[in-house]
Structures are given as C-alpha cells and as structure tokens.
PDB file of C-alpha atoms in Angstrom:
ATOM      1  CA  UNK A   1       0.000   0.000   0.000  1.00 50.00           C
ATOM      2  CA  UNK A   2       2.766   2.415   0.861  1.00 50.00           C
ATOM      3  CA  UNK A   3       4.463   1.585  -2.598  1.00 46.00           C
ATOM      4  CA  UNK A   4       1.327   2.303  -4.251  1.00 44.00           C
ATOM      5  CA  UNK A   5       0.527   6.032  -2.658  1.00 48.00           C
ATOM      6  CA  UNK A   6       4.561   6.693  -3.783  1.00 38.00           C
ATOM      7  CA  UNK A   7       3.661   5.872  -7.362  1.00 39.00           C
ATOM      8  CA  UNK A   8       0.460   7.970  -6.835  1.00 39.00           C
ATOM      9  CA  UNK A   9       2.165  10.524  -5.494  1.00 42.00           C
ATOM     10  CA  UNK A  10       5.117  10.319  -8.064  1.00 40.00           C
ATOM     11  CA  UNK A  11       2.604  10.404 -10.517  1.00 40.00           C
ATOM     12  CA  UNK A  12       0.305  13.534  -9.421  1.00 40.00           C
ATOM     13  CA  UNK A  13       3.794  15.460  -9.383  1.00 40.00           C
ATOM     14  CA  UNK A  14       4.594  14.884 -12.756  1.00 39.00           C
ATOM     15  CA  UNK A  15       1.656  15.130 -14.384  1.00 42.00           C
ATOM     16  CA  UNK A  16       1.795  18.708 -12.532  1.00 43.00           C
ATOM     17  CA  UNK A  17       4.926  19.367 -13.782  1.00 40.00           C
ATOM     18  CA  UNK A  18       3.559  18.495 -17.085  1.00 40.00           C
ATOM     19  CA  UNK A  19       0.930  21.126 -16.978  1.00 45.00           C
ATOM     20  CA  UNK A  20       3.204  23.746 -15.756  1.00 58.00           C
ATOM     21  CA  UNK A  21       4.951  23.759 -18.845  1.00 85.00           C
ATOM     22  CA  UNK A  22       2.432  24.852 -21.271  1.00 91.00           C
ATOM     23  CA  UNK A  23       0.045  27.319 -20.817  1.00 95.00           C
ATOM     24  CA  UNK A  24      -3.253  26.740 -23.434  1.00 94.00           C
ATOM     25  CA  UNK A  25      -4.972  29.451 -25.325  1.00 94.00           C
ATOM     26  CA  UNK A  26      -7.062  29.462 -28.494  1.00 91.00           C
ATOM     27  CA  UNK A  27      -5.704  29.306 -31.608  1.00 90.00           C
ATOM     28  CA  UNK A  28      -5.750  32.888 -33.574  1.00 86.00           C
ATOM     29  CA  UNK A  29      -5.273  35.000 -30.632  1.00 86.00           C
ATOM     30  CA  UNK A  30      -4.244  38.718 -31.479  1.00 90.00           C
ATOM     31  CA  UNK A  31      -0.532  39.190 -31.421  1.00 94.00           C
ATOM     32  CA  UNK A  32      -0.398  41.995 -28.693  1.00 96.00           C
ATOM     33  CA  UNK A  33      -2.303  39.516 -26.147  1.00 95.00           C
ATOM     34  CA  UNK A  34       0.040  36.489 -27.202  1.00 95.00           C
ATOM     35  CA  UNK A  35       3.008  39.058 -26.581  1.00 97.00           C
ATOM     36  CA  UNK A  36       1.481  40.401 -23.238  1.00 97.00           C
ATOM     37  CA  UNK A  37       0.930  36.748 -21.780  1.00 97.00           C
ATOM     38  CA  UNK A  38       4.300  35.355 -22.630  1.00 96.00           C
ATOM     39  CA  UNK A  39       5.203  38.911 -20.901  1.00 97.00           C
ATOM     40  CA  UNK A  40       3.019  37.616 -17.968  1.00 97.00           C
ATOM     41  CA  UNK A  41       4.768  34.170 -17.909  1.00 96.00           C
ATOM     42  CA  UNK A  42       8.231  35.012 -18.394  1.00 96.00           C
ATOM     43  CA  UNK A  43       8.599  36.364 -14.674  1.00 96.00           C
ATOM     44  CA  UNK A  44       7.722  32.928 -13.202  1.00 94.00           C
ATOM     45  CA  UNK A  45      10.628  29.824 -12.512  1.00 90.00           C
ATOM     46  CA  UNK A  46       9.351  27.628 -14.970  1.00 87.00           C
ATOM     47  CA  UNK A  47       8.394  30.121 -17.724  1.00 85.00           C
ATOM     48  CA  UNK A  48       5.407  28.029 -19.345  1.00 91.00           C
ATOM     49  CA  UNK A  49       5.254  27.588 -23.059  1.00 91.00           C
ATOM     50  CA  UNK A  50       2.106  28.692 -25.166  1.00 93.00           C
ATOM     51  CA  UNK A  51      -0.091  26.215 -26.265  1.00 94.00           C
ATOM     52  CA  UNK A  52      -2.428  26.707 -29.123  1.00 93.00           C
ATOM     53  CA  UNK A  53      -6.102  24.639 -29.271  1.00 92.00           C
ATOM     54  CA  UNK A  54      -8.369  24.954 -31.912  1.00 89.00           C
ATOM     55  CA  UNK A  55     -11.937  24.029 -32.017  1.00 78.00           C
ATOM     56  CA  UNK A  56     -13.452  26.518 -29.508  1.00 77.00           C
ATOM     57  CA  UNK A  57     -15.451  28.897 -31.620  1.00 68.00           C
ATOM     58  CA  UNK A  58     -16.832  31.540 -29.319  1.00 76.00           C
ATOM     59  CA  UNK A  59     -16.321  33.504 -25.988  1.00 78.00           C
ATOM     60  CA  UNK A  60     -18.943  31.726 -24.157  1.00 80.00           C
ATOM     61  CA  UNK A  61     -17.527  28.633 -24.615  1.00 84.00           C
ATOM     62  CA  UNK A  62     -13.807  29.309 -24.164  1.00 87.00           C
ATOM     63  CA  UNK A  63     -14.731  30.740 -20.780  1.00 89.00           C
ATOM     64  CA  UNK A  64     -16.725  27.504 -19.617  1.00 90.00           C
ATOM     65  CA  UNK A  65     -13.806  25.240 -20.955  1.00 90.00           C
ATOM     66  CA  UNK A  66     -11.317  26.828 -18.887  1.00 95.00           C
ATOM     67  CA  UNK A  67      -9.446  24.350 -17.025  1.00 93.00           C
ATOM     68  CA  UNK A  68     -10.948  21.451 -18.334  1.00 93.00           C
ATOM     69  CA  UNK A  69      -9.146  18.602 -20.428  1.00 90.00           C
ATOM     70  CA  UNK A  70     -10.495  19.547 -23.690  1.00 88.00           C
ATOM     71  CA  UNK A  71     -10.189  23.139 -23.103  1.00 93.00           C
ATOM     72  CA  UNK A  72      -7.545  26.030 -22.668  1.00 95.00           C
ATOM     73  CA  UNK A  73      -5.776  27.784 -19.148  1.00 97.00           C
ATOM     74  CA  UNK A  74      -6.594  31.262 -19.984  1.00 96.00           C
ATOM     75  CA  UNK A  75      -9.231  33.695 -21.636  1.00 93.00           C
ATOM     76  CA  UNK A  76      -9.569  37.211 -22.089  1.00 93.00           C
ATOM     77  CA  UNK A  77     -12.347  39.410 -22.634  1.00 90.00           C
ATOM     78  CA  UNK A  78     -13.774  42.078 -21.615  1.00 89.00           C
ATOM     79  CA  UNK A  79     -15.056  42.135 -18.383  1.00 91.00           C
ATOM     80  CA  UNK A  80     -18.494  41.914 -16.969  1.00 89.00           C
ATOM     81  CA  UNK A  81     -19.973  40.775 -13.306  1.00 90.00           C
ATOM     82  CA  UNK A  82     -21.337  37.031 -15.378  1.00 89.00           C
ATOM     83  CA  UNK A  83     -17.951  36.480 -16.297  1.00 91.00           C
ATOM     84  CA  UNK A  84     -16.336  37.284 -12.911  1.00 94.00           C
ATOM     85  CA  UNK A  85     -19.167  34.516 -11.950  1.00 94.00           C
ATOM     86  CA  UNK A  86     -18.065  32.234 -14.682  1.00 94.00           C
ATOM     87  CA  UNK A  87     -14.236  32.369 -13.903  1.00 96.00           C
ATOM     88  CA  UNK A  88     -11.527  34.449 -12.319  1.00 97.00           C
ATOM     89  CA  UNK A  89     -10.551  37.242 -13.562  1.00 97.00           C
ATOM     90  CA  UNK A  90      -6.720  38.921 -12.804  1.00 98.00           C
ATOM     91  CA  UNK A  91      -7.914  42.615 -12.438  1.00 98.00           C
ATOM     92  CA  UNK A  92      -4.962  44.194 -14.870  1.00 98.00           C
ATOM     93  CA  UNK A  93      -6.812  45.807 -17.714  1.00 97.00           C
ATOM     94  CA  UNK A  94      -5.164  44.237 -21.025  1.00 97.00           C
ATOM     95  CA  UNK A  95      -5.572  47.078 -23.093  1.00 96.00           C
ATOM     96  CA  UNK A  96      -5.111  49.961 -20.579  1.00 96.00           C
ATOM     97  CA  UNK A  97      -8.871  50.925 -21.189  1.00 95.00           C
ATOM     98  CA  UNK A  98      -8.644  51.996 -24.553  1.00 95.00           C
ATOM     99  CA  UNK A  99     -10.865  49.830 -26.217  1.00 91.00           C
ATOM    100  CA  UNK A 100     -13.552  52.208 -24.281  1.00 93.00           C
ATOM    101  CA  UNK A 101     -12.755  55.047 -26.390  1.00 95.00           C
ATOM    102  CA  UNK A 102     -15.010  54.803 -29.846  1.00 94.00           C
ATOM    103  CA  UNK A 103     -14.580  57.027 -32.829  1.00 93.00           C
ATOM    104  CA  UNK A 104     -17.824  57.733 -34.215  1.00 94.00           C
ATOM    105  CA  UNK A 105     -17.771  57.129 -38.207  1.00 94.00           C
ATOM    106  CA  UNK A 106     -19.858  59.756 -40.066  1.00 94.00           C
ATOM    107  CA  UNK A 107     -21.527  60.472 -43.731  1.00 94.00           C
ATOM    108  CA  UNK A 108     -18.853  63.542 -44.856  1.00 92.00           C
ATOM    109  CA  UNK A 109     -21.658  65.397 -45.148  1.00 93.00           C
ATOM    110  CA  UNK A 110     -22.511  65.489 -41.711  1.00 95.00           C
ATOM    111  CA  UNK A 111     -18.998  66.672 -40.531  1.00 94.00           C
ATOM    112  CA  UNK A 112     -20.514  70.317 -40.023  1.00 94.00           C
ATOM    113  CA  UNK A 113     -23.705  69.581 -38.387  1.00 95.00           C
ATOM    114  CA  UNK A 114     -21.728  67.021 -35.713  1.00 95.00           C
ATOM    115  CA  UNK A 115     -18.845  70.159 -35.211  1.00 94.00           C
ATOM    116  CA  UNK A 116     -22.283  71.977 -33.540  1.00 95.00           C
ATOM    117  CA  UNK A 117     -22.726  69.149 -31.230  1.00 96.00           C
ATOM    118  CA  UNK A 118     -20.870  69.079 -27.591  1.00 94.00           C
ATOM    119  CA  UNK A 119     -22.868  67.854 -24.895  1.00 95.00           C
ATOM    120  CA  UNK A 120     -24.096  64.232 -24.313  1.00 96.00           C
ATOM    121  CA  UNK A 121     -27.360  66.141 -24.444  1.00 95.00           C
ATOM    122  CA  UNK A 122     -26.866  67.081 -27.635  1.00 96.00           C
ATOM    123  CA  UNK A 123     -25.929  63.647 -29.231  1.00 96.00           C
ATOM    124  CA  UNK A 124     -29.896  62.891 -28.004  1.00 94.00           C
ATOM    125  CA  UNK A 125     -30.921  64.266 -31.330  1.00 93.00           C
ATOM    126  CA  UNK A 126     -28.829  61.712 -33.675  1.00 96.00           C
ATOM    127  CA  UNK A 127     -28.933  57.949 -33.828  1.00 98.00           C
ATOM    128  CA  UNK A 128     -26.047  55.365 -33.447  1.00 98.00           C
ATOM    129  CA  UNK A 129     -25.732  52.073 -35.264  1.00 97.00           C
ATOM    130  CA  UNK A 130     -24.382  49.320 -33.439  1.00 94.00           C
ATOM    131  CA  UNK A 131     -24.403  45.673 -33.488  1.00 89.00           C
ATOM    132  CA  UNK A 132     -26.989  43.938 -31.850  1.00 87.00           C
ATOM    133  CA  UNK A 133     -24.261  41.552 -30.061  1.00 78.00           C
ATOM    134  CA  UNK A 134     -21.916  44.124 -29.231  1.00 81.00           C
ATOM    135  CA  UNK A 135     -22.190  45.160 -25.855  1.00 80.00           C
ATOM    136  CA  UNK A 136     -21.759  49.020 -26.483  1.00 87.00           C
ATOM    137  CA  UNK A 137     -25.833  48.768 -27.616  1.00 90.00           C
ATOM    138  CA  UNK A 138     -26.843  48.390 -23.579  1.00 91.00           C
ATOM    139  CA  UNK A 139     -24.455  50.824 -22.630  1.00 93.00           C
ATOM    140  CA  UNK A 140     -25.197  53.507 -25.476  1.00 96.00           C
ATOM    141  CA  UNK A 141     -29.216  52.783 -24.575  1.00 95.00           C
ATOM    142  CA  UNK A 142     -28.409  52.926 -20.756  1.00 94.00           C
ATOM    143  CA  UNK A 143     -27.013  56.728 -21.600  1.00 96.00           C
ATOM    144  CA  UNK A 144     -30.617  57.259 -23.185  1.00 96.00           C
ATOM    145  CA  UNK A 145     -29.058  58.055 -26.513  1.00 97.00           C
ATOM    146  CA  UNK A 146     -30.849  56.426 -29.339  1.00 97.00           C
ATOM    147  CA  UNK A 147     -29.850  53.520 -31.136  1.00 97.00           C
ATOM    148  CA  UNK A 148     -30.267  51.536 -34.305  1.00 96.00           C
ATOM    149  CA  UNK A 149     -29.369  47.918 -33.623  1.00 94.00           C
ATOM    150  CA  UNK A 150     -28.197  45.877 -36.929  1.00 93.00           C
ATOM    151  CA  UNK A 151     -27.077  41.836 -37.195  1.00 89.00           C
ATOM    152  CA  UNK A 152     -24.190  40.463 -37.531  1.00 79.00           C
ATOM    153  CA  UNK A 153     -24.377  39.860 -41.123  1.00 79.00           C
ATOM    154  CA  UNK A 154     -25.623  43.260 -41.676  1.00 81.00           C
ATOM    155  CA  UNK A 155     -23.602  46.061 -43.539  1.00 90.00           C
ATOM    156  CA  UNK A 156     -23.420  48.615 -41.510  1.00 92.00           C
ATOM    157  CA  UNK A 157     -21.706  50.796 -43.529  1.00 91.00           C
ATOM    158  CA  UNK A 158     -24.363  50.756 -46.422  1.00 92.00           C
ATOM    159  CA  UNK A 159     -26.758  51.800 -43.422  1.00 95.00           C
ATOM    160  CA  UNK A 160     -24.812  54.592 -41.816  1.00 95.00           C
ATOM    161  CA  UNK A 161     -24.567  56.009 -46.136  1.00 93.00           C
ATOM    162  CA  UNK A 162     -28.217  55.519 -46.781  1.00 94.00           C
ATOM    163  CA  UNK A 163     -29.259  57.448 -43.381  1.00 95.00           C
ATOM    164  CA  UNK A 164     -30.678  54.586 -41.168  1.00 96.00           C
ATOM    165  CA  UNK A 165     -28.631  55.741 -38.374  1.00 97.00           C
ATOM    166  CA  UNK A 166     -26.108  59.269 -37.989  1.00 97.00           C
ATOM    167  CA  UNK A 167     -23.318  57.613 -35.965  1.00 97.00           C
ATOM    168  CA  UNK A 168     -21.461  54.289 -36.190  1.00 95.00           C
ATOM    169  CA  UNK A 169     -19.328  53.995 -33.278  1.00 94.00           C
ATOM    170  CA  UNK A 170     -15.909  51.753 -33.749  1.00 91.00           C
ATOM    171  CA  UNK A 171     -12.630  50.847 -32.168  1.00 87.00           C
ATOM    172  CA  UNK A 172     -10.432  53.655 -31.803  1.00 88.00           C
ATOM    173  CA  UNK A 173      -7.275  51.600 -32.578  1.00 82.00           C
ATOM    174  CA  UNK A 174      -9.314  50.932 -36.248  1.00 75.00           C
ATOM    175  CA  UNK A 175     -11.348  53.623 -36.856  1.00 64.00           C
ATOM    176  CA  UNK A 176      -9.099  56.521 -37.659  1.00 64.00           C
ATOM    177  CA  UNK A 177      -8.060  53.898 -40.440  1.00 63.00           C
ATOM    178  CA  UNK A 178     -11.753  53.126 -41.930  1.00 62.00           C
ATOM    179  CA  UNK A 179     -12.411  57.001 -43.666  1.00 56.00           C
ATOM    180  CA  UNK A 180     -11.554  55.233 -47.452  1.00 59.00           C
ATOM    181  CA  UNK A 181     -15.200  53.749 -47.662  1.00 60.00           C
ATOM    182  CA  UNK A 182     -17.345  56.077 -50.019  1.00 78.00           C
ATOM    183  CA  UNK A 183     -19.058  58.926 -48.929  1.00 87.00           C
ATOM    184  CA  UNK A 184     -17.598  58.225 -45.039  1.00 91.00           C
ATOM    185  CA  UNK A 185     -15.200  59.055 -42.456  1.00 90.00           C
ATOM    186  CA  UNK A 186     -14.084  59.199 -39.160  1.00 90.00           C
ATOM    187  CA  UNK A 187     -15.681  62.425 -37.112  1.00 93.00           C
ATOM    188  CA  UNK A 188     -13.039  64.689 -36.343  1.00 92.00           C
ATOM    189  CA  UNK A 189     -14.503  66.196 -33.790  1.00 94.00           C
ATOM    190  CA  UNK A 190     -15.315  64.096 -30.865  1.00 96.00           C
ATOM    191  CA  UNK A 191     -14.639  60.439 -28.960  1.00 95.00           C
ATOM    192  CA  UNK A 192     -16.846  58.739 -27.078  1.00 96.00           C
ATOM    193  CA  UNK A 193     -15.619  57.415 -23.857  1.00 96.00           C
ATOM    194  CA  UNK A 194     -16.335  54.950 -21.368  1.00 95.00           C
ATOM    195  CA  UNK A 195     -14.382  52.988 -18.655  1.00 94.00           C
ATOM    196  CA  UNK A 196     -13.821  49.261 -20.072  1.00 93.00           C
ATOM    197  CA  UNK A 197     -11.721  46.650 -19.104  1.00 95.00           C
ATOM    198  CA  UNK A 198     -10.307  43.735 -20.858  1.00 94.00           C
ATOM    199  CA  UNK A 199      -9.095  41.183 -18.187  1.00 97.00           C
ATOM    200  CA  UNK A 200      -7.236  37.634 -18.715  1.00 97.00           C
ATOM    201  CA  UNK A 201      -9.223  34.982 -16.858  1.00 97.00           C
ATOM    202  CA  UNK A 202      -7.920  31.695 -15.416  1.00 97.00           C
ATOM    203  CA  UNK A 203     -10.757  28.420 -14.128  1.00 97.00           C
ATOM    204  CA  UNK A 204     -12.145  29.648 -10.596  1.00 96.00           C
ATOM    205  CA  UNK A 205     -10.048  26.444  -8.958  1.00 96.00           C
ATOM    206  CA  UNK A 206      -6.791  27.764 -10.470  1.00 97.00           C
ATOM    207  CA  UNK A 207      -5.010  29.531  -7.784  1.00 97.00           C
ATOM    208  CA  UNK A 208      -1.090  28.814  -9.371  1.00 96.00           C
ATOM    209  CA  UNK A 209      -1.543  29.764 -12.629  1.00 97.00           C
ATOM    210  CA  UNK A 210      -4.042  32.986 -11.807  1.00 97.00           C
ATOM    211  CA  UNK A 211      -0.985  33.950  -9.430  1.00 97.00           C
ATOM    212  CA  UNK A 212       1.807  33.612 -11.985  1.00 97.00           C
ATOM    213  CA  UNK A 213      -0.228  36.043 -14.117  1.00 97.00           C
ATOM    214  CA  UNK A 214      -1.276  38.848 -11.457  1.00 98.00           C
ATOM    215  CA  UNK A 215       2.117  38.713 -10.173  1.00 97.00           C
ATOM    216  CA  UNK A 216       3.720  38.966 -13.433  1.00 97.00           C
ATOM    217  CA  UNK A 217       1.629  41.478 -15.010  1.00 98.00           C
ATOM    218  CA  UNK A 218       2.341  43.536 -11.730  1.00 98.00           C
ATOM    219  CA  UNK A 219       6.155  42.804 -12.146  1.00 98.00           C
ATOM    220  CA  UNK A 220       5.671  44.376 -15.681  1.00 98.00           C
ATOM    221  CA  UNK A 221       3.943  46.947 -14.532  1.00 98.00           C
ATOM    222  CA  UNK A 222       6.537  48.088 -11.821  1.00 97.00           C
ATOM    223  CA  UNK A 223       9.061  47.435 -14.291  1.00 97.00           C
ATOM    224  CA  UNK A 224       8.077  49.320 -17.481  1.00 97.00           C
ATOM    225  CA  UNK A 225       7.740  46.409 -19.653  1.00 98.00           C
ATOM    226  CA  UNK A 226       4.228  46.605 -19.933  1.00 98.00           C
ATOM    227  CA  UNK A 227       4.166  50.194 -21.209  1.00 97.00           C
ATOM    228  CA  UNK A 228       6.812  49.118 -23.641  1.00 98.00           C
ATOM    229  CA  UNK A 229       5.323  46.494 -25.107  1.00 98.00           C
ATOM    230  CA  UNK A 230       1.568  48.676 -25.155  1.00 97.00           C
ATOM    231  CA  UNK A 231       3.367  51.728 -27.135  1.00 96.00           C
ATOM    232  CA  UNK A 232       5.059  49.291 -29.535  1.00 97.00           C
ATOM    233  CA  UNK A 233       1.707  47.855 -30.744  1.00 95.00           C
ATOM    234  CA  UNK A 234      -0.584  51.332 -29.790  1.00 94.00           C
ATOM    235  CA  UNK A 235       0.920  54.282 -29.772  1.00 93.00           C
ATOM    236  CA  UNK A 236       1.193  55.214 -33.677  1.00 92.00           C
ATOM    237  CA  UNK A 237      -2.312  54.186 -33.212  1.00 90.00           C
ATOM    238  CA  UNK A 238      -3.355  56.268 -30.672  1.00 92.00           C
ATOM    239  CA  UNK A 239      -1.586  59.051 -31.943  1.00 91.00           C
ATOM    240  CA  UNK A 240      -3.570  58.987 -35.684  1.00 89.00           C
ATOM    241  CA  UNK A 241      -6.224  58.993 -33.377  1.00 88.00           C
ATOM    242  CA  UNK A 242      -5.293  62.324 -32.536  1.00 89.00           C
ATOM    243  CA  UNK A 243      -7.126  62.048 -29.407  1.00 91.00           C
ATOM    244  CA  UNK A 244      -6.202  65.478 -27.367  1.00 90.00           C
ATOM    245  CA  UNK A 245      -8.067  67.653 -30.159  1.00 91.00           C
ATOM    246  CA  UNK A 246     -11.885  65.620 -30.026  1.00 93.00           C
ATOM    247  CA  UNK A 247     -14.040  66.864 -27.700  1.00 95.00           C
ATOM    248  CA  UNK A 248     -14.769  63.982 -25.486  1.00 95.00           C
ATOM    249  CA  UNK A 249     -18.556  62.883 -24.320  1.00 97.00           C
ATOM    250  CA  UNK A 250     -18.587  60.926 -21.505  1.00 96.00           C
ATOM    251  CA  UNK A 251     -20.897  57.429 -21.440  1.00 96.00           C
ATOM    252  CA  UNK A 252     -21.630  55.808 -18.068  1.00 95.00           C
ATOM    253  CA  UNK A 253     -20.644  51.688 -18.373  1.00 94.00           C
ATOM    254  CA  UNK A 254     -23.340  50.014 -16.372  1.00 91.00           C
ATOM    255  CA  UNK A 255     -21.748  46.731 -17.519  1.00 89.00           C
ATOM    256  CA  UNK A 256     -18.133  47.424 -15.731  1.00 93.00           C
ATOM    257  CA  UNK A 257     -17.982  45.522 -12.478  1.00 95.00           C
ATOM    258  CA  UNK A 258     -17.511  47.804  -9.178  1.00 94.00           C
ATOM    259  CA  UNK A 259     -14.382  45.759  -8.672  1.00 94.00           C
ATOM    260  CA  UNK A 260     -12.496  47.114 -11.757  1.00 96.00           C
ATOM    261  CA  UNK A 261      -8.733  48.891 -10.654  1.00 96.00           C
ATOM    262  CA  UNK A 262     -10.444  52.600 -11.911  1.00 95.00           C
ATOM    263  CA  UNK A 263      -8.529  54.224  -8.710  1.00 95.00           C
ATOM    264  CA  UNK A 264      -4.799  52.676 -10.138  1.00 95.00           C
ATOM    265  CA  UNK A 265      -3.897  55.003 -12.386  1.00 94.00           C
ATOM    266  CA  UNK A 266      -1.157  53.708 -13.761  1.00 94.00           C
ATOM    267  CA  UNK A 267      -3.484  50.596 -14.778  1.00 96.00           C
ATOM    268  CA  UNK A 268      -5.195  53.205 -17.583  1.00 96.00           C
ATOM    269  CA  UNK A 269      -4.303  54.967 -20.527  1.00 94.00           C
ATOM    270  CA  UNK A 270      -4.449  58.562 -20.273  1.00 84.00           C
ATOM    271  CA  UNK A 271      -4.408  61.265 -23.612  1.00 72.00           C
ATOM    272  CA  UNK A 272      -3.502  64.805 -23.274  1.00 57.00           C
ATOM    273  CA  UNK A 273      -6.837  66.135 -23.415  1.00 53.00           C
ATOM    274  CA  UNK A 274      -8.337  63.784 -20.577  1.00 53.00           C
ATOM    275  CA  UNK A 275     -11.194  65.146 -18.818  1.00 45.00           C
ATOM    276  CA  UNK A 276     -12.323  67.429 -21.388  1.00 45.00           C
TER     277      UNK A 276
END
C-alpha cells in the first residue's frame, strides 16, 4: 500500500509538472495579447510555453472550458460581473482601457452639423448604429441616446450612407483607419468614452496559474515592460487617433464591475486632453 501512494504521489507530481509547462490558449489569438501573456509568464521559474487549441469557436464557450481537459488555461475578454461569476478574472486591464474610447464614423456630409454638437445632451438628437451583439448597444441605450441595432451579417456601412442611423461607433485603434469607404469618415470632432476593461481569466479552482499572471503582469507593470510592449503595438495608433483635439462625451458603463482597478492610475491609458 505504501508503494502504491509513492507511485500515486510520483505520478500527481509529474503530471503537474507536465501542466506547468504549457500554458493553453485558443488558436488565432491577437498578437499583442500572445506578446502580453508570454510577458506575464516570463517572470515565473518555470516560464510556461504557449499552447495553441483549436476548435473553440466563441467567448462563451472558451470561458466555460477553462481548465478542463479539452479546453484552454486562460481567456480574455472584456469584463463583466457574469464572467467574474463564470471564472476568475486577474484585475490588470489588457488594453489599458482603450478599447472604451469609440470614434464615431460619419456620412462627410454630416462633418458640419456634428462640429455643432458638444454635450451628451446634444448627441440625443442623432442615432447610433451598433451591433446587436456588441455590448456598447446596452451601454449607449443605458445613456438614453438612441440607437439603431443591426445583425451580424448586416452592412453597416451601407446603413450609416443611406441614413438609417447618424453615428457608427468603432474601435479607436481601427477607426481613424476606416475614412476610405465612399461617402464616409471618421468624425473629427469628438470620442466617445467609457471605462472598459479587458481582463485575462484563469478556471475559478486555479489559484497557481491565476498567481503567476497577477504577479507577473504587476512585475511588468513596476518594471516598465508593460508600457513598452503597449506603445510598440498602440501608440502610432493612438496618436492617428489624434485624441487630445476631439471633444470627449462621456458614457456611463453600467456593464463594468464595481471591482475594476479605476482608482490605479497607472493601470489606464491617459491622452492629453483627458477630462475634457
């Protein structure tokens, strides 16, 4: 019996080892998150190895396969309190926050009539477009602004050019870049804004690897290699963005758990213009 529990024992630790040295994540995943993780990872002993699975198709079923045989280690998303239910979440924004800034895309022959616009108030008399699986349609609704919601398969840009909404809000870090369809453009006047969070999360029951990655991203943090590696992929970005001259309209985030780091500054990205 004793020699059996040693094997048992010998066993458990090497299978542990095992899973220690790679770390899974879906297959696809976007460069700066790959680059960010292995950032993560390379602070801890063993410095796990990336793994890549395919086969797991959308959010809400990478986040219920975490941890499990067939699944992967980590996930990221944006956050929300059903996810922090779901799995746990290290509470280091990816992205800084910036995927909470929106550029609103416009018909170029609205750029006038938008210039006039500057309160939240004032954006009450125009309609956004926005994707009726994106979660920007609760929080755009939740700021009583008005909303057209399209599918997935819908073009939204033949909408936004044939009037069925004024304002398609998009990712900063793309927008600035989508003025080339016809008759379109970024709005060069304002950015929408509101506080968003894009965590990695690990399977509730893992403790080791969801400490490797707080305590790495922290390292990073205190260290300046997470700023580094952020301006290598987002500041030419950010800077087309030309964020410091919009006007910026505030949107409460009903969605953003009351646990999100908003007090760490250092956690955020901040333009010149922030505030205004």
């Amino acid at each position: 019996m004793r020699l059996l529990w040693v094997v048992v024992a010998l066993f458990l630790s090497m299978s542990l080892a095992h899973a220690q040295e790679t770390v899974r994540i879906t297959i696809g995943a976007d460069p700066y998150v790959q680059a960010l993780l292995k950032l993560a990872l390379s602070y801890d002993e063993a410095q796990p190895e990336l793994k890549f699975v395919y086969d797991i198709p959308t959010q809400k079923r990478a986040i219920r396969l975490l941890g499990k045989d067939n699944g992967i280690d980590v996930f990221w998303s944006v956050t929300s309190s059903k996810r922090e239910k779901l799995a746990r979440a290290i509470r280091i924004p990816l992205v800084k926050g910036v995927l909470g800034y929106r550029l609103g895309l416009i018909r170029k022959a609205d750029v006038s009539r938008m210039e006039k616009l500057n309160t939240i108030g004032d954006f009450q008399s125009v309609h956004f477009g926005l994707r009726d699986d994106w979660p920007d349609l609760d929080i755009f609704k939740k700021n009583n602004l008005k909303v057209v919601s399209y599918p997935r398969e819908g073009n939204a840009y033949e909408m936004l050019r044939s009037g069925r909404f004024d304002i398609l809000p998009t990712d900063v870090l793309d927008g600035v870049y989508l003025d080339t369809e016809s008759g379109i453009q970024a709005d060069p006047h304002h950015i929408y804004y509101y506080p968003s969070a894009v965590y990695f999360f690990v399977a509730k029951n893992d403790l080791v690897l969801y400490n490797k990655l707080k305590s790495g991203l922290e390292q990073a943090h205190a260290d300046g290699s997470f700023d580094k590696l952020f301006n290598r992929y987002f500041a030419t970005r950010l800077k087309d963005a030309n964020l410091a001259k919009r006007k910026r309209i505030d949107l409460v985030n009903p969605l953003l758990p009351l646990s999100a780091p908003l007090s760490n500054a250092t956690y955020w990205y901040k333009n010149n213009n922030e505030g205004n």
